[in-house]
DNA sequence: CTCGAACGCCGCCAAA
DNA sequence: GGTTTGGCGGCGTTCG
């Protein structure tokens, strides 16, 4: 998994194009991810998603193999200077013509003190976006997407510092400043810097499933789900957003009674339906099963308690309805990739 | 880690 | 005749 452990990744490092520049573009059938570079690009915006996608699905117990053909490219290729002072070797975008691109990621940066909107890159973006499955931005990279018209009428986010400016400059964009990242159809935008990693994990989850995303997060020593305050990940808001107010009374009641042992039959009774009708209606209107939502609510409540209060893990487990400590541990591992103890330790 | 019991989820189907 | 309801049972997951 990690090079310093002498794992099998060493050999693979030698052959990943775009990273080493050692070989040409193209890695068989892997989805091609193009990360745009330009003079003034922010290194962390670029390397965060790159690192996450590079390690996608990596596990310590299996030989590493790539999940993506990652290409760092610029208009002319060659050396690109990042804001942080490091120079990057890049491939020319022209090399990709006709090769098919699955995902484009535009990192943020600063060009002459402003968000990046170089006309030639904007033009490339506008021309190629229709043929790309997903277009993503990190931080002020959203300005480039906006300039190419890709964000018109769409929800999007950027670094909080730039949120106001983005909205003022592109009134057609529905800026959601408080989100880690926003997905609107094929257009993904993320907040500053490390939010790009969260977005990359979500890309991995969409492509390869939850388990691989979790194990990737674990490999990066990163949380699959950040602690509170991020509306993007708030189950409460998320569930409300897609339910058109359905079951809102029920959800209120659930939140008041999280500590209780909540059975589907109880919920069905509360909602005035039979069990079968309830599970069916819930799944279709909320998009998740009742248990999954309750589990998410419990995790959120538990995370809150773990970071803020000086109560034992056992007490936390009991007070959010996980019951035994062992239970909460299992759920944390499955959903977040860390144990409650590890979670607390880091916050 | 393992196990039996309990539970959640969902396809199926007949009834409304 | 098409749609919704709810009981049943099987399968997989969770709990303790």
mmCIF file of C-alpha atoms (C1' of nucleotides) in Angstrom:
data_model
loop_
_atom_site.group_PDB
_atom_site.id
_atom_site.type_symbol
_atom_site.label_atom_id
_atom_site.label_comp_id
_atom_site.label_asym_id
_atom_site.label_seq_id
_atom_site.Cartn_x
_atom_site.Cartn_y
_atom_site.Cartn_z
ATOM 1 C CA UNK A 1 0.000 0.000 0.000
ATOM 2 C CA UNK A 2 2.629 2.525 0.950
ATOM 3 C CA UNK A 3 5.904 2.753 -0.888
ATOM 4 C CA UNK A 4 7.919 2.904 2.333
ATOM 5 C CA UNK A 5 6.566 -0.480 3.277
ATOM 6 C CA UNK A 6 8.053 -1.840 0.139
ATOM 7 C CA UNK A 7 4.672 -2.914 -1.143
ATOM 8 C CA UNK A 8 3.916 -3.783 -4.729
ATOM 9 C CA UNK A 9 3.070 -0.185 -5.451
ATOM 10 C CA UNK A 10 6.716 0.500 -6.167
ATOM 11 C CA UNK A 11 6.651 -1.269 -9.471
ATOM 12 C CA UNK A 12 3.399 0.346 -10.458
ATOM 13 C CA UNK A 13 4.782 3.775 -9.722
ATOM 14 C CA UNK A 14 7.145 3.256 -12.602
ATOM 15 C CA UNK A 15 4.467 2.801 -15.178
ATOM 16 C CA UNK A 16 1.762 5.307 -14.418
ATOM 17 C CA UNK A 17 1.700 7.759 -17.291
ATOM 18 C CA UNK A 18 1.129 11.382 -16.535
ATOM 19 C CA UNK A 19 2.802 10.999 -13.193
ATOM 20 C CA UNK A 20 6.232 10.009 -14.322
ATOM 21 C CA UNK A 21 5.977 11.027 -17.910
ATOM 22 C CA UNK A 22 7.797 7.803 -18.626
ATOM 23 C CA UNK A 23 5.244 6.410 -21.001
ATOM 24 C CA UNK A 24 2.657 7.683 -23.379
ATOM 25 C CA UNK A 25 -0.976 8.354 -22.718
ATOM 26 C CA UNK A 26 -3.224 5.354 -22.486
ATOM 27 C CA UNK A 27 -3.708 2.562 -20.039
ATOM 28 C CA UNK A 28 -5.974 0.102 -21.682
ATOM 29 C CA UNK A 29 -9.566 0.208 -20.578
ATOM 30 C CA UNK A 30 -9.167 2.330 -17.493
ATOM 31 C CA UNK A 31 -11.305 5.447 -17.294
ATOM 32 C CA UNK A 32 -9.140 8.373 -18.326
ATOM 33 C CA UNK A 33 -9.018 11.235 -15.856
ATOM 34 C CA UNK A 34 -7.469 14.438 -17.106
ATOM 35 C CA UNK A 35 -6.306 16.957 -14.529
ATOM 36 C CA UNK A 36 -5.780 20.368 -16.060
ATOM 37 C CA UNK A 37 -2.638 22.222 -15.135
ATOM 38 C CA UNK A 38 -1.669 25.788 -15.975
ATOM 39 C CA UNK A 39 0.804 28.365 -14.743
ATOM 40 C CA UNK A 40 -0.505 29.438 -11.366
ATOM 41 C CA UNK A 41 -2.323 26.215 -10.551
ATOM 42 C CA UNK A 42 -2.586 25.380 -6.861
ATOM 43 C CA UNK A 43 -0.509 22.322 -6.093
ATOM 44 C CA UNK A 44 -2.741 20.934 -3.364
ATOM 45 C CA UNK A 45 -5.874 21.377 -5.459
ATOM 46 C CA UNK A 46 -4.185 19.279 -8.081
ATOM 47 C CA UNK A 47 -2.354 16.714 -6.004
ATOM 48 C CA UNK A 48 -5.202 16.018 -3.560
ATOM 49 C CA UNK A 49 -7.595 14.449 -6.074
ATOM 50 C CA UNK A 50 -4.634 12.990 -7.954
ATOM 51 C CA UNK A 51 -3.439 11.181 -4.847
ATOM 52 C CA UNK A 52 -6.891 9.931 -3.978
ATOM 53 C CA UNK A 53 -7.589 8.601 -7.466
ATOM 54 C CA UNK A 54 -4.113 7.121 -7.668
ATOM 55 C CA UNK A 55 -4.687 5.108 -4.512
ATOM 56 C CA UNK A 56 -8.290 4.261 -5.381
ATOM 57 C CA UNK A 57 -9.148 0.822 -4.140
ATOM 58 C CA UNK A 58 -5.643 0.160 -2.814
ATOM 59 C CA UNK A 59 -5.504 -2.288 0.055
ATOM 60 C CA UNK A 60 -2.562 -3.433 2.136
ATOM 61 C CA UNK A 61 -3.403 -7.073 1.573
ATOM 62 C CA UNK A 62 -3.654 -7.019 -2.208
ATOM 63 C CA UNK A 63 -1.316 -6.012 -4.996
ATOM 64 C CA UNK A 64 -1.977 -2.436 -5.996
ATOM 65 C CA UNK A 65 -3.328 -1.812 -9.424
ATOM 66 C CA UNK A 66 -4.540 1.401 -10.973
ATOM 67 C CA UNK A 67 -8.228 2.191 -11.301
ATOM 68 C CA UNK A 68 -7.741 5.246 -13.471
ATOM 69 C CA UNK A 69 -5.539 6.406 -16.267
ATOM 70 C CA UNK A 70 -4.577 9.726 -14.744
ATOM 71 C CA UNK A 71 -3.094 12.368 -17.010
ATOM 72 C CA UNK A 72 -1.883 15.736 -15.819
ATOM 73 C CA UNK A 73 -2.062 17.923 -18.885
ATOM 74 C CA UNK A 74 -1.680 21.521 -19.926
ATOM 75 C CA UNK A 75 -2.351 23.314 -23.188
ATOM 76 C CA UNK A 76 1.175 23.072 -24.491
ATOM 77 C CA UNK A 77 2.568 20.371 -22.230
ATOM 78 C CA UNK A 78 5.926 20.584 -20.553
ATOM 79 C CA UNK A 79 6.733 22.419 -17.380
ATOM 80 C CA UNK A 80 4.011 24.269 -15.517
ATOM 81 C CA UNK A 81 4.670 26.476 -12.525
ATOM 82 C CA UNK A 82 2.368 26.057 -9.528
ATOM 83 C CA UNK A 83 1.521 28.843 -7.096
ATOM 84 C CA UNK A 84 3.444 26.967 -4.464
ATOM 85 C CA UNK A 85 6.660 27.238 -6.433
ATOM 86 C CA UNK A 86 6.997 23.644 -7.531
ATOM 87 C CA UNK A 87 7.104 22.951 -11.228
ATOM 88 C CA UNK A 88 5.154 20.092 -12.766
ATOM 89 C CA UNK A 89 5.863 18.080 -15.866
ATOM 90 C CA UNK A 90 2.675 17.870 -17.931
ATOM 91 C CA UNK A 91 1.485 16.337 -21.159
ATOM 92 C CA UNK A 92 -0.006 18.430 -23.938
ATOM 93 C CA UNK A 93 -3.796 18.380 -24.137
ATOM 94 C CA UNK A 94 -3.571 17.918 -27.893
ATOM 95 C CA UNK A 95 -2.209 14.433 -27.282
ATOM 96 C CA UNK A 96 -5.642 13.440 -25.972
ATOM 97 C CA UNK A 97 -7.597 14.383 -29.069
ATOM 98 C CA UNK A 98 -9.831 11.535 -30.063
ATOM 99 C CA UNK A 99 -8.769 9.344 -27.164
ATOM 100 C CA UNK A 100 -11.868 9.731 -25.043
ATOM 101 C CA UNK A 101 -11.917 11.351 -21.650
ATOM 102 C CA UNK A 102 -14.002 10.056 -18.784
ATOM 103 C CA UNK A 103 -13.459 12.806 -16.256
ATOM 104 C CA UNK A 104 -11.835 16.230 -16.305
ATOM 105 C CA UNK A 105 -10.706 17.873 -13.092
ATOM 106 C CA UNK A 106 -9.902 21.566 -13.007
ATOM 107 C CA UNK A 107 -7.902 22.551 -9.937
ATOM 108 C CA UNK A 108 -7.993 26.083 -8.610
ATOM 109 C CA UNK A 109 -5.199 28.539 -8.757
ATOM 110 C CA UNK A 110 -4.307 32.106 -9.288
ATOM 111 C CA UNK A 111 -3.487 33.807 -12.552
ATOM 112 C CA UNK A 112 -2.214 37.343 -12.016
ATOM 113 C CA UNK A 113 -3.963 37.407 -8.669
ATOM 114 C CA UNK A 114 -7.325 36.347 -10.053
ATOM 115 C CA UNK A 115 -9.196 33.037 -10.313
ATOM 116 C CA UNK A 116 -8.187 31.150 -13.438
ATOM 117 C CA UNK A 117 -10.071 31.972 -16.619
ATOM 118 C CA UNK A 118 -7.430 31.849 -19.344
ATOM 119 C CA UNK A 119 -9.237 32.179 -22.649
ATOM 120 C CA UNK A 120 -7.515 29.276 -24.361
ATOM 121 C CA UNK A 121 -8.273 26.838 -21.531
ATOM 122 C CA UNK A 122 -11.859 28.072 -21.273
ATOM 123 C CA UNK A 123 -12.165 27.444 -24.975
ATOM 124 C CA UNK A 124 -10.757 23.918 -24.657
ATOM 125 C CA UNK A 125 -13.167 23.244 -21.829
ATOM 126 C CA UNK A 126 -16.154 24.486 -23.765
ATOM 127 C CA UNK A 127 -15.301 22.373 -26.766
ATOM 128 C CA UNK A 128 -14.570 19.138 -24.896
ATOM 129 C CA UNK A 129 -17.088 19.198 -22.067
ATOM 130 C CA UNK A 130 -19.930 17.687 -24.123
ATOM 131 C CA UNK A 131 -17.860 14.575 -24.772
ATOM 132 C CA UNK A 132 -16.754 14.095 -21.186
ATOM 133 C CA UNK A 133 -18.766 12.068 -18.701
ATOM 134 C CA UNK A 134 -17.929 14.229 -15.697
ATOM 135 C CA UNK A 135 -16.421 17.683 -15.339
ATOM 136 C CA UNK A 136 -15.096 18.590 -11.902
ATOM 137 C CA UNK A 137 -13.483 21.584 -10.301
ATOM 138 C CA UNK A 138 -11.616 22.254 -7.110
ATOM 139 C CA UNK A 139 -11.611 25.600 -5.367
ATOM 140 C CA UNK A 140 -11.358 28.518 -7.826
ATOM 141 C CA UNK A 141 -11.296 26.051 -10.716
ATOM 142 C CA UNK A 142 -15.050 26.681 -10.681
ATOM 143 C CA UNK A 143 -14.390 30.030 -12.367
ATOM 144 C CA UNK A 144 -13.039 28.249 -15.401
ATOM 145 C CA UNK A 145 -16.099 26.037 -15.604
ATOM 146 C CA UNK A 146 -18.337 29.060 -15.146
ATOM 147 C CA UNK A 147 -16.509 30.996 -17.852
ATOM 148 C CA UNK A 148 -17.085 28.073 -20.178
ATOM 149 C CA UNK A 149 -20.798 28.283 -19.397
ATOM 150 C CA UNK A 150 -20.891 24.862 -17.790
ATOM 151 C CA UNK A 151 -22.336 26.119 -14.522
ATOM 152 C CA UNK A 152 -25.203 28.152 -15.972
ATOM 153 C CA UNK A 153 -28.353 27.298 -14.055
ATOM 154 C CA UNK A 154 -26.510 24.762 -11.981
ATOM 155 C CA UNK A 155 -25.698 24.440 -8.306
ATOM 156 C CA UNK A 156 -22.004 24.764 -7.597
ATOM 157 C CA UNK A 157 -19.510 25.572 -4.914
ATOM 158 C CA UNK A 158 -16.001 26.949 -4.595
ATOM 159 C CA UNK A 159 -13.617 28.002 -1.856
ATOM 160 C CA UNK A 160 -15.565 30.078 0.705
ATOM 161 C CA UNK A 161 -13.214 32.955 -0.005
ATOM 162 C CA UNK A 162 -14.382 33.121 -3.614
ATOM 163 C CA UNK A 163 -18.048 32.259 -3.182
ATOM 164 C CA UNK A 164 -19.309 35.838 -3.267
ATOM 165 C CA UNK A 165 -17.143 36.753 -6.242
ATOM 166 C CA UNK A 166 -18.266 33.706 -8.203
ATOM 167 C CA UNK A 167 -21.914 34.546 -7.686
ATOM 168 C CA UNK A 168 -21.405 38.210 -8.599
ATOM 169 C CA UNK A 169 -19.424 37.479 -11.699
ATOM 170 C CA UNK A 170 -21.666 34.639 -12.919
ATOM 171 C CA UNK A 171 -25.234 35.381 -11.817
ATOM 172 C CA UNK A 172 -26.507 32.267 -13.591
ATOM 173 C CA UNK A 173 -24.641 30.053 -11.133
ATOM 174 C CA UNK A 174 -26.439 28.979 -7.983
ATOM 175 C CA UNK A 175 -23.549 29.147 -5.537
ATOM 176 C CA UNK A 176 -23.798 27.024 -2.421
ATOM 177 C CA UNK A 177 -20.960 28.394 -0.371
ATOM 178 C CA UNK A 178 -21.173 26.109 2.633
ATOM 179 C CA UNK A 179 -20.773 22.814 0.824
ATOM 180 C CA UNK A 180 -17.687 20.641 0.690
ATOM 181 C CA UNK A 181 -18.660 19.680 -2.788
ATOM 182 C CA UNK A 182 -21.738 19.841 -4.975
ATOM 183 C CA UNK A 183 -22.883 17.401 -7.610
ATOM 184 C CA UNK A 184 -25.287 18.692 -10.249
ATOM 185 C CA UNK A 185 -25.669 16.195 -13.037
ATOM 186 C CA UNK A 186 -22.309 15.699 -14.736
ATOM 187 C CA UNK A 187 -20.825 18.795 -13.103
ATOM 188 C CA UNK A 188 -18.996 18.393 -9.801
ATOM 189 C CA UNK A 189 -17.554 21.373 -7.942
ATOM 190 C CA UNK A 190 -15.707 21.345 -4.649
ATOM 191 C CA UNK A 191 -14.546 23.806 -2.058
ATOM 192 C CA UNK A 192 -11.004 24.753 -1.269
ATOM 193 C CA UNK A 193 -7.945 22.590 -1.234
ATOM 194 C CA UNK A 194 -8.610 19.392 0.655
ATOM 195 C CA UNK A 195 -12.299 19.415 -0.256
ATOM 196 C CA UNK A 196 -11.016 18.182 -3.586
ATOM 197 C CA UNK A 197 -10.042 14.961 -1.848
ATOM 198 C CA UNK A 198 -13.533 14.541 -0.463
ATOM 199 C CA UNK A 199 -14.868 15.010 -3.949
ATOM 200 C CA UNK A 200 -12.399 12.486 -5.355
ATOM 201 C CA UNK A 201 -13.535 9.942 -2.782
ATOM 202 C CA UNK A 202 -17.092 10.541 -3.910
ATOM 203 C CA UNK A 203 -16.031 9.996 -7.522
ATOM 204 C CA UNK A 204 -14.478 6.710 -6.490
ATOM 205 C CA UNK A 205 -17.617 5.772 -4.639
ATOM 206 C CA UNK A 206 -19.727 6.487 -7.704
ATOM 207 C CA UNK A 207 -17.434 4.467 -9.947
ATOM 208 C CA UNK A 208 -16.378 1.592 -7.768
ATOM 209 C CA UNK A 209 -18.718 1.438 -4.826
ATOM 210 C CA UNK A 210 -18.726 2.312 -1.191
ATOM 211 C CA UNK A 211 -16.306 -0.345 -0.003
ATOM 212 C CA UNK A 212 -13.512 0.791 -2.256
ATOM 213 C CA UNK A 213 -14.092 4.414 -1.381
ATOM 214 C CA UNK A 214 -13.868 3.569 2.311
ATOM 215 C CA UNK A 215 -10.693 1.600 1.903
ATOM 216 C CA UNK A 216 -9.204 4.416 -0.154
ATOM 217 C CA UNK A 217 -10.078 6.924 2.561
ATOM 218 C CA UNK A 218 -8.504 4.633 5.091
ATOM 219 C CA UNK A 219 -5.378 4.360 3.003
ATOM 220 C CA UNK A 220 -5.184 8.144 2.821
ATOM 221 C CA UNK A 221 -5.751 8.303 6.593
ATOM 222 C CA UNK A 222 -8.720 10.448 5.806
ATOM 223 C CA UNK A 223 -12.346 10.281 6.870
ATOM 224 C CA UNK A 224 -14.899 9.140 4.422
ATOM 225 C CA UNK A 225 -17.262 11.461 6.154
ATOM 226 C CA UNK A 226 -16.143 14.608 7.857
ATOM 227 C CA UNK A 227 -17.310 15.643 11.280
ATOM 228 C CA UNK A 228 -20.271 17.975 11.680
ATOM 229 C CA UNK A 229 -20.861 21.383 10.203
ATOM 230 C CA UNK A 230 -20.653 20.280 6.605
ATOM 231 C CA UNK A 231 -24.092 20.580 5.149
ATOM 232 C CA UNK A 232 -23.000 18.392 2.282
ATOM 233 C CA UNK A 233 -22.875 15.442 4.586
ATOM 234 C CA UNK A 234 -25.693 16.239 6.921
ATOM 235 C CA UNK A 235 -28.119 13.370 6.750
ATOM 236 C CA UNK A 236 -30.742 15.551 8.316
ATOM 237 C CA UNK A 237 -30.599 18.121 5.530
ATOM 238 C CA UNK A 238 -29.930 15.631 2.818
ATOM 239 C CA UNK A 239 -32.930 13.529 3.676
ATOM 240 C CA UNK A 240 -35.153 16.567 4.021
ATOM 241 C CA UNK A 241 -33.985 17.901 0.695
ATOM 242 C CA UNK A 242 -35.126 14.935 -1.275
ATOM 243 C CA UNK A 243 -38.278 14.016 0.532
ATOM 244 C CA UNK A 244 -40.509 17.000 -0.386
ATOM 245 C CA UNK A 245 -41.506 17.141 3.251
ATOM 246 C CA UNK A 246 -42.603 13.542 3.262
ATOM 247 C CA UNK A 247 -42.062 11.824 6.570
ATOM 248 C CA UNK A 248 -40.835 15.096 8.108
ATOM 249 C CA UNK A 249 -42.902 14.522 11.254
ATOM 250 C CA UNK A 250 -41.536 11.031 11.438
ATOM 251 C CA UNK A 251 -37.965 12.234 11.079
ATOM 252 C CA UNK A 252 -38.511 14.763 13.835
ATOM 253 C CA UNK A 253 -39.788 12.015 16.060
ATOM 254 C CA UNK A 254 -36.859 9.781 15.186
ATOM 255 C CA UNK A 255 -34.399 12.500 16.129
ATOM 256 C CA UNK A 256 -36.137 12.982 19.448
ATOM 257 C CA UNK A 257 -36.046 9.276 20.131
ATOM 258 C CA UNK A 258 -32.711 8.215 18.715
ATOM 259 C CA UNK A 259 -31.706 6.569 21.961
ATOM 260 C CA UNK A 260 -34.668 4.217 21.798
ATOM 261 C CA UNK A 261 -34.636 0.955 20.007
ATOM 262 C CA UNK A 262 -36.352 1.904 16.784
ATOM 263 C CA UNK A 263 -37.953 -0.880 14.857
ATOM 264 C CA UNK A 264 -39.486 -0.601 11.437
ATOM 265 C CA UNK A 265 -42.798 -1.725 12.877
ATOM 266 C CA UNK A 266 -42.685 1.235 15.291
ATOM 267 C CA UNK A 267 -41.973 3.672 12.492
ATOM 268 C CA UNK A 268 -44.726 2.216 10.356
ATOM 269 C CA UNK A 269 -47.152 2.643 13.212
ATOM 270 C CA UNK A 270 -46.030 6.246 13.751
ATOM 271 C CA UNK A 271 -46.554 6.934 10.077
ATOM 272 C CA UNK A 272 -49.962 5.246 10.146
ATOM 273 C CA UNK A 273 -49.111 2.591 7.625
ATOM 274 C CA UNK A 274 -48.606 -1.112 7.584
ATOM 275 C CA UNK A 275 -45.037 -2.269 7.575
ATOM 276 C CA UNK A 276 -44.986 -3.310 3.956
ATOM 277 C CA UNK A 277 -46.502 -0.099 2.707
ATOM 278 C CA UNK A 278 -44.206 1.927 4.914
ATOM 279 C CA UNK A 279 -40.970 0.351 3.714
ATOM 280 C CA UNK A 280 -42.106 0.671 0.144
ATOM 281 C CA UNK A 281 -43.175 4.309 0.467
ATOM 282 C CA UNK A 282 -40.068 5.227 2.415
ATOM 283 C CA UNK A 283 -37.704 3.694 -0.070
ATOM 284 C CA UNK A 284 -39.398 5.353 -2.991
ATOM 285 C CA UNK A 285 -39.749 8.853 -1.493
ATOM 286 C CA UNK A 286 -36.533 9.088 0.494
ATOM 287 C CA UNK A 287 -34.383 6.904 -1.702
ATOM 288 C CA UNK A 288 -32.911 4.950 1.184
ATOM 289 C CA UNK A 289 -34.137 2.296 3.535
ATOM 290 C CA UNK A 290 -35.341 3.386 6.987
ATOM 291 C CA UNK A 291 -32.524 1.571 8.740
ATOM 292 C CA UNK A 292 -29.852 3.304 6.661
ATOM 293 C CA UNK A 293 -31.233 6.733 7.492
ATOM 294 C CA UNK A 294 -31.503 5.959 11.193
ATOM 295 C CA UNK A 295 -27.971 4.630 11.119
ATOM 296 C CA UNK A 296 -26.744 7.855 9.509
ATOM 297 C CA UNK A 297 -28.543 9.963 12.075
ATOM 298 C CA UNK A 298 -27.006 7.903 14.844
ATOM 299 C CA UNK A 299 -23.525 8.283 13.386
ATOM 300 C CA UNK A 300 -23.953 12.034 13.178
ATOM 301 C CA UNK A 301 -25.144 12.247 16.749
ATOM 302 C CA UNK A 302 -22.329 9.988 17.883
ATOM 303 C CA UNK A 303 -19.667 12.031 16.062
ATOM 304 C CA UNK A 304 -20.995 15.151 17.689
ATOM 305 C CA UNK A 305 -20.759 13.627 21.148
ATOM 306 C CA UNK A 306 -17.388 12.026 20.526
ATOM 307 C CA UNK A 307 -15.767 15.314 19.573
ATOM 308 C CA UNK A 308 -17.495 17.689 21.926
ATOM 309 C CA UNK A 309 -18.232 15.974 25.203
ATOM 310 C CA UNK A 310 -16.154 14.090 27.635
ATOM 311 C CA UNK A 311 -18.312 11.001 27.751
ATOM 312 C CA UNK A 312 -17.129 7.455 27.309
ATOM 313 C CA UNK A 313 -17.517 5.699 24.004
ATOM 314 C CA UNK A 314 -19.840 3.303 25.767
ATOM 315 C CA UNK A 315 -22.072 6.116 26.941
ATOM 316 C CA UNK A 316 -22.128 7.636 23.474
ATOM 317 C CA UNK A 317 -23.163 4.321 21.989
ATOM 318 C CA UNK A 318 -25.980 4.013 24.454
ATOM 319 C CA UNK A 319 -27.239 7.571 24.142
ATOM 320 C CA UNK A 320 -27.568 7.593 20.353
ATOM 321 C CA UNK A 321 -29.237 4.196 20.227
ATOM 322 C CA UNK A 322 -26.423 1.968 19.114
ATOM 323 C CA UNK A 323 -26.805 0.056 22.329
ATOM 324 C CA UNK A 324 -23.663 -1.946 22.899
ATOM 325 C CA UNK A 325 -20.309 -0.357 22.152
ATOM 326 C CA UNK A 326 -19.439 -3.220 19.817
ATOM 327 C CA UNK A 327 -22.346 -2.264 17.639
ATOM 328 C CA UNK A 328 -21.294 1.293 17.149
ATOM 329 C CA UNK A 329 -17.795 0.113 16.408
ATOM 330 C CA UNK A 330 -19.019 -2.147 13.632
ATOM 331 C CA UNK A 331 -21.156 0.572 12.092
ATOM 332 C CA UNK A 332 -18.330 3.127 12.270
ATOM 333 C CA UNK A 333 -15.922 0.776 10.568
ATOM 334 C CA UNK A 334 -18.385 -0.008 7.845
ATOM 335 C CA UNK A 335 -19.533 3.524 7.143
ATOM 336 C CA UNK A 336 -16.634 5.786 8.083
ATOM 337 C CA UNK A 337 -13.689 3.454 7.939
ATOM 338 C CA UNK A 338 -12.548 4.314 11.453
ATOM 339 C CA UNK A 339 -13.420 3.126 14.941
ATOM 340 C CA UNK A 340 -15.120 5.544 17.364
ATOM 341 C CA UNK A 341 -11.911 5.648 19.388
ATOM 342 C CA UNK A 342 -9.826 6.598 16.367
ATOM 343 C CA UNK A 343 -12.371 9.192 15.421
ATOM 344 C CA UNK A 344 -12.235 10.812 18.841
ATOM 345 C CA UNK A 345 -8.465 10.672 18.955
ATOM 346 C CA UNK A 346 -8.138 12.765 15.834
ATOM 347 C CA UNK A 347 -10.578 15.400 16.941
ATOM 348 C "C1'" DC B 1 -14.002 -14.799 15.457
ATOM 349 C "C1'" DT B 2 -18.086 -17.361 15.670
ATOM 350 C "C1'" DC B 3 -22.908 -18.382 16.288
ATOM 351 C "C1'" DG B 4 -27.988 -18.501 16.752
ATOM 352 C "C1'" DA B 5 -31.746 -15.463 16.984
ATOM 353 C "C1'" DA B 6 -33.754 -11.364 15.515
ATOM 354 C "C1'" DC B 7 -34.443 -8.128 12.174
ATOM 355 C "C1'" DG B 8 -34.613 -5.498 7.701
ATOM 356 C "C1'" DC B 9 -35.507 -5.654 3.005
ATOM 357 C "C1'" DC B 10 -37.781 -6.886 -1.045
ATOM 358 C "C1'" DG B 11 -39.938 -9.956 -4.689
ATOM 359 C "C1'" DC B 12 -44.101 -12.221 -5.277
ATOM 360 C "C1'" DC B 13 -48.933 -12.473 -5.479
ATOM 361 C "C1'" DA B 14 -53.658 -12.133 -4.347
ATOM 362 C "C1'" DA B 15 -57.008 -8.817 -2.909
ATOM 363 C "C1'" DA B 16 -58.792 -4.250 -2.897
ATOM 364 C "C1'" DG C 1 -57.319 -3.389 -16.880
ATOM 365 C "C1'" DG C 2 -53.966 -0.698 -14.452
ATOM 366 C "C1'" DT C 3 -52.476 0.718 -9.718
ATOM 367 C "C1'" DT C 4 -51.993 0.269 -4.846
ATOM 368 C "C1'" DT C 5 -52.036 -2.454 -0.687
ATOM 369 C "C1'" DG C 6 -50.389 -5.714 2.576
ATOM 370 C "C1'" DG C 7 -49.388 -10.584 3.977
ATOM 371 C "C1'" DC C 8 -45.914 -14.125 3.278
ATOM 372 C "C1'" DG C 9 -41.542 -16.046 2.874
ATOM 373 C "C1'" DG C 10 -36.649 -16.129 1.610
ATOM 374 C "C1'" DC C 11 -32.360 -14.129 1.862
ATOM 375 C "C1'" DG C 12 -28.856 -11.520 3.721
ATOM 376 C "C1'" DT C 13 -27.396 -8.582 7.582
ATOM 377 C "C1'" DT C 14 -27.114 -7.186 12.330
ATOM 378 C "C1'" DC C 15 -27.058 -7.935 17.253
ATOM 379 C "C1'" DG C 16 -25.428 -9.544 21.458
#
